[in-house]
Amino acid sequence: MMPDFTFTDPSGAKLRTLDLKGKPALINLWATWCGPCVLEMPMLDTLAAKHRDRLRVFTVSQDSNGADKVAKFYAERKFAHLQPWLDPDNNLSFNLGTGVLPTTVLYDAKGREVWRIVGAHDWLGPRTDAMLAETVAQAGG
């Protein structure tokens, strides 16, 4: 099941993971200093746009004291469909037990983990569509 964590964005807005139930959620752990993570971000923004009504895509920064770094990163890249969520204490990363960035987990509409990818991935390829298809379809997509 999805762990219960609360994240903030650079302005202080809060997001609680357990409030995400009801629609599938893709949670990506990343950091500004992680090269593969940075390469994935534009793809995740496009993926979020493609599935906007059927899948929520969350990128959660693991940068320590990273609010300013993350806000600047988002501002420079002008992501239209991603929000800059922060987990500066790496609580979710520790809970997932991977220790590797990027790490991405798909949860179904009931908050159950469907799969996870540890390491970089092509989020715009046909493999991703196939991996998401059943979970998104069950959610009415």
PDB file of C-alpha atoms in Angstrom:
ATOM      1  CA  MET A   1       0.000   0.000   0.000  1.00  0.00           C
ATOM      2  CA  MET A   2       0.991   3.603  -0.524  1.00  0.00           C
ATOM      3  CA  PRO A   3       2.882   4.921   2.507  1.00  0.00           C
ATOM      4  CA  ASP A   4       1.484   7.886   4.419  1.00  0.00           C
ATOM      5  CA  PHE A   5       3.742  10.910   3.868  1.00  0.00           C
ATOM      6  CA  THR A   6       3.193  14.629   3.527  1.00  0.00           C
ATOM      7  CA  PHE A   7       5.275  16.708   1.134  1.00  0.00           C
ATOM      8  CA  THR A   8       5.455  20.442   0.570  1.00  0.00           C
ATOM      9  CA  ASP A   9       6.249  22.592  -2.401  1.00  0.00           C
ATOM     10  CA  PRO A  10       8.609  25.598  -2.266  1.00  0.00           C
ATOM     11  CA  SER A  11       5.686  27.895  -1.352  1.00  0.00           C
ATOM     12  CA  GLY A  12       4.613  25.661   1.575  1.00  0.00           C
ATOM     13  CA  ALA A  13       1.575  23.971  -0.026  1.00  0.00           C
ATOM     14  CA  LYS A  14       1.112  20.411   1.258  1.00  0.00           C
ATOM     15  CA  LEU A  15       0.420  17.076  -0.415  1.00  0.00           C
ATOM     16  CA  ARG A  16      -0.444  13.959   1.596  1.00  0.00           C
ATOM     17  CA  THR A  17       0.100  10.688  -0.245  1.00  0.00           C
ATOM     18  CA  LEU A  18      -2.984   9.029   1.232  1.00  0.00           C
ATOM     19  CA  ASP A  19      -5.104  11.817  -0.269  1.00  0.00           C
ATOM     20  CA  LEU A  20      -4.073  10.578  -3.731  1.00  0.00           C
ATOM     21  CA  LYS A  21      -6.391   7.569  -3.697  1.00  0.00           C
ATOM     22  CA  GLY A  22      -9.174   7.599  -6.272  1.00  0.00           C
ATOM     23  CA  LYS A  23      -6.987   7.903  -9.368  1.00  0.00           C
ATOM     24  CA  PRO A  24      -3.753   6.081 -10.254  1.00  0.00           C
ATOM     25  CA  ALA A  25      -0.615   7.945  -9.177  1.00  0.00           C
ATOM     26  CA  LEU A  26       2.905   7.741 -10.552  1.00  0.00           C
ATOM     27  CA  ILE A  27       5.388   8.991  -7.957  1.00  0.00           C
ATOM     28  CA  ASN A  28       8.904   9.759  -9.164  1.00  0.00           C
ATOM     29  CA  LEU A  29      11.740  10.378  -6.709  1.00  0.00           C
ATOM     30  CA  TRP A  30      14.457  12.557  -8.198  1.00  0.00           C
ATOM     31  CA  ALA A  31      17.075  15.222  -7.395  1.00  0.00           C
ATOM     32  CA  THR A  32      18.551  18.187  -9.241  1.00  0.00           C
ATOM     33  CA  TRP A  33      22.047  16.664  -8.953  1.00  0.00           C
ATOM     34  CA  CYS A  34      20.959  13.328 -10.512  1.00  0.00           C
ATOM     35  CA  GLY A  35      21.731  13.330 -14.258  1.00  0.00           C
ATOM     36  CA  PRO A  36      19.290  10.544 -15.242  1.00  0.00           C
ATOM     37  CA  CYS A  37      16.590  12.217 -13.128  1.00  0.00           C
ATOM     38  CA  VAL A  38      17.045  15.536 -14.920  1.00  0.00           C
ATOM     39  CA  LEU A  39      16.787  13.780 -18.297  1.00  0.00           C
ATOM     40  CA  GLU A  40      13.508  12.126 -17.261  1.00  0.00           C
ATOM     41  CA  MET A  41      11.744  15.279 -16.116  1.00  0.00           C
ATOM     42  CA  PRO A  42      10.632  16.594 -19.552  1.00  0.00           C
ATOM     43  CA  MET A  43       9.357  13.104 -20.410  1.00  0.00           C
ATOM     44  CA  LEU A  44       7.401  12.945 -17.155  1.00  0.00           C
ATOM     45  CA  ASP A  45       5.894  16.363 -17.902  1.00  0.00           C
ATOM     46  CA  THR A  46       4.760  15.081 -21.316  1.00  0.00           C
ATOM     47  CA  LEU A  47       3.443  11.856 -19.753  1.00  0.00           C
ATOM     48  CA  ALA A  48       1.449  13.899 -17.222  1.00  0.00           C
ATOM     49  CA  ALA A  49      -0.100  15.904 -20.068  1.00  0.00           C
ATOM     50  CA  LYS A  50      -0.905  12.784 -22.088  1.00  0.00           C
ATOM     51  CA  HIS A  51      -2.731  11.098 -19.198  1.00  0.00           C
ATOM     52  CA  ARG A  52      -3.946  14.209 -17.354  1.00  0.00           C
ATOM     53  CA  ASP A  53      -7.484  12.913 -16.792  1.00  0.00           C
ATOM     54  CA  ARG A  54      -6.515   9.332 -15.883  1.00  0.00           C
ATOM     55  CA  LEU A  55      -3.169   9.426 -14.076  1.00  0.00           C
ATOM     56  CA  ARG A  56      -1.568  11.833 -11.650  1.00  0.00           C
ATOM     57  CA  VAL A  57       2.191  12.231 -12.026  1.00  0.00           C
ATOM     58  CA  PHE A  58       4.126  13.486  -8.995  1.00  0.00           C
ATOM     59  CA  THR A  59       7.809  14.312  -8.960  1.00  0.00           C
ATOM     60  CA  VAL A  60       9.206  14.444  -5.424  1.00  0.00           C
ATOM     61  CA  SER A  61      12.641  16.010  -5.013  1.00  0.00           C
ATOM     62  CA  GLN A  62      15.081  14.310  -2.674  1.00  0.00           C
ATOM     63  CA  ASP A  63      17.356  17.382  -2.589  1.00  0.00           C
ATOM     64  CA  SER A  64      18.379  18.254   0.968  1.00  0.00           C
ATOM     65  CA  ASN A  65      17.444  21.879   1.664  1.00  0.00           C
ATOM     66  CA  GLY A  66      16.370  22.048  -1.955  1.00  0.00           C
ATOM     67  CA  ALA A  67      13.392  24.391  -2.057  1.00  0.00           C
ATOM     68  CA  ASP A  68      15.313  27.170  -3.815  1.00  0.00           C
ATOM     69  CA  LYS A  69      17.182  24.757  -6.119  1.00  0.00           C
ATOM     70  CA  VAL A  70      14.007  22.934  -7.090  1.00  0.00           C
ATOM     71  CA  ALA A  71      11.977  26.115  -7.616  1.00  0.00           C
ATOM     72  CA  LYS A  72      14.731  27.485  -9.873  1.00  0.00           C
ATOM     73  CA  PHE A  73      14.963  24.166 -11.758  1.00  0.00           C
ATOM     74  CA  TYR A  74      11.203  24.205 -12.474  1.00  0.00           C
ATOM     75  CA  ALA A  75      11.202  27.886 -13.405  1.00  0.00           C
ATOM     76  CA  GLU A  76      14.039  27.436 -15.909  1.00  0.00           C
ATOM     77  CA  ARG A  77      12.413  24.432 -17.571  1.00  0.00           C
ATOM     78  CA  LYS A  78       8.827  25.738 -17.526  1.00  0.00           C
ATOM     79  CA  PHE A  79       7.167  22.384 -16.790  1.00  0.00           C
ATOM     80  CA  ALA A  80       3.461  22.735 -17.488  1.00  0.00           C
ATOM     81  CA  HIS A  81       2.133  19.567 -15.833  1.00  0.00           C
ATOM     82  CA  LEU A  82       4.451  18.858 -12.901  1.00  0.00           C
ATOM     83  CA  GLN A  83       4.600  20.452  -9.475  1.00  0.00           C
ATOM     84  CA  PRO A  84       7.818  20.787  -7.454  1.00  0.00           C
ATOM     85  CA  TRP A  85       7.135  18.556  -4.441  1.00  0.00           C
ATOM     86  CA  LEU A  86       9.883  18.307  -1.814  1.00  0.00           C
ATOM     87  CA  ASP A  87      11.021  15.496   0.487  1.00  0.00           C
ATOM     88  CA  PRO A  88      14.277  16.988   1.866  1.00  0.00           C
ATOM     89  CA  ASP A  89      14.638  14.330   4.577  1.00  0.00           C
ATOM     90  CA  ASN A  90      14.311  11.542   1.975  1.00  0.00           C
ATOM     91  CA  ASN A  91      11.538   9.894   3.995  1.00  0.00           C
ATOM     92  CA  LEU A  92       9.840   8.311   0.993  1.00  0.00           C
ATOM     93  CA  SER A  93      13.123   7.102  -0.463  1.00  0.00           C
ATOM     94  CA  PHE A  94      14.015   5.413   2.838  1.00  0.00           C
ATOM     95  CA  ASN A  95      10.526   3.904   3.058  1.00  0.00           C
ATOM     96  CA  LEU A  96      10.765   2.461  -0.453  1.00  0.00           C
ATOM     97  CA  GLY A  97      14.199   1.062   0.395  1.00  0.00           C
ATOM     98  CA  THR A  98      15.853   1.584  -2.975  1.00  0.00           C
ATOM     99  CA  GLY A  99      18.541   4.149  -2.228  1.00  0.00           C
ATOM    100  CA  VAL A 100      18.750   4.832  -5.970  1.00  0.00           C
ATOM    101  CA  LEU A 101      17.514   7.810  -7.966  1.00  0.00           C
ATOM    102  CA  PRO A 102      15.444   7.992  -9.962  1.00  0.00           C
ATOM    103  CA  THR A 103      12.920   5.604  -8.442  1.00  0.00           C
ATOM    104  CA  THR A 104       9.360   5.618  -9.751  1.00  0.00           C
ATOM    105  CA  VAL A 105       6.354   3.777  -8.326  1.00  0.00           C
ATOM    106  CA  LEU A 106       2.910   3.341  -9.869  1.00  0.00           C
ATOM    107  CA  TYR A 107      -0.025   3.082  -7.460  1.00  0.00           C
ATOM    108  CA  ASP A 108      -3.517   2.093  -8.556  1.00  0.00           C
ATOM    109  CA  ALA A 109      -6.661   4.047  -7.647  1.00  0.00           C
ATOM    110  CA  LYS A 110      -6.899   2.181  -4.318  1.00  0.00           C
ATOM    111  CA  GLY A 111      -3.350   3.087  -3.336  1.00  0.00           C
ATOM    112  CA  ARG A 112      -1.827  -0.336  -4.023  1.00  0.00           C
ATOM    113  CA  GLU A 113       1.638  -0.526  -5.553  1.00  0.00           C
ATOM    114  CA  VAL A 114       1.433  -1.917  -9.089  1.00  0.00           C
ATOM    115  CA  TRP A 115       5.116  -1.741 -10.048  1.00  0.00           C
ATOM    116  CA  ARG A 116       8.294   0.231  -9.524  1.00  0.00           C
ATOM    117  CA  ILE A 117      11.260   1.158 -11.671  1.00  0.00           C
ATOM    118  CA  VAL A 118      14.619   1.796 -10.054  1.00  0.00           C
ATOM    119  CA  GLY A 119      16.826   3.780 -12.418  1.00  0.00           C
ATOM    120  CA  ALA A 120      16.215   5.732 -15.595  1.00  0.00           C
ATOM    121  CA  HIS A 121      13.348   4.921 -17.966  1.00  0.00           C
ATOM    122  CA  ASP A 122      11.992   6.137 -21.315  1.00  0.00           C
ATOM    123  CA  TRP A 123       8.624   7.523 -20.200  1.00  0.00           C
ATOM    124  CA  LEU A 124       7.452   8.242 -23.745  1.00  0.00           C
ATOM    125  CA  GLY A 125       8.086   4.856 -25.341  1.00  0.00           C
ATOM    126  CA  PRO A 126       5.623   2.066 -26.165  1.00  0.00           C
ATOM    127  CA  ARG A 127       6.820   0.020 -23.189  1.00  0.00           C
ATOM    128  CA  THR A 128       5.527   2.725 -20.840  1.00  0.00           C
ATOM    129  CA  ASP A 129       2.134   2.746 -22.561  1.00  0.00           C
ATOM    130  CA  ALA A 130       1.917  -1.026 -22.100  1.00  0.00           C
ATOM    131  CA  MET A 131       3.016  -0.807 -18.464  1.00  0.00           C
ATOM    132  CA  LEU A 132       0.378   1.828 -17.673  1.00  0.00           C
ATOM    133  CA  ALA A 133      -2.454   0.442 -19.807  1.00  0.00           C
ATOM    134  CA  GLU A 134      -4.209  -1.867 -17.355  1.00  0.00           C
ATOM    135  CA  THR A 135      -3.994   0.460 -14.350  1.00  0.00           C
ATOM    136  CA  VAL A 136      -5.155   3.481 -16.338  1.00  0.00           C
ATOM    137  CA  ALA A 137      -7.964   1.485 -17.987  1.00  0.00           C
ATOM    138  CA  GLN A 138      -9.233   0.303 -14.593  1.00  0.00           C
ATOM    139  CA  ALA A 139      -9.439   3.941 -13.564  1.00  0.00           C
ATOM    140  CA  GLY A 140     -11.702   4.753 -16.502  1.00  0.00           C
ATOM    141  CA  GLY A 141      -9.028   5.702 -19.006  1.00  0.00           C
TER     142      GLY A 141
END
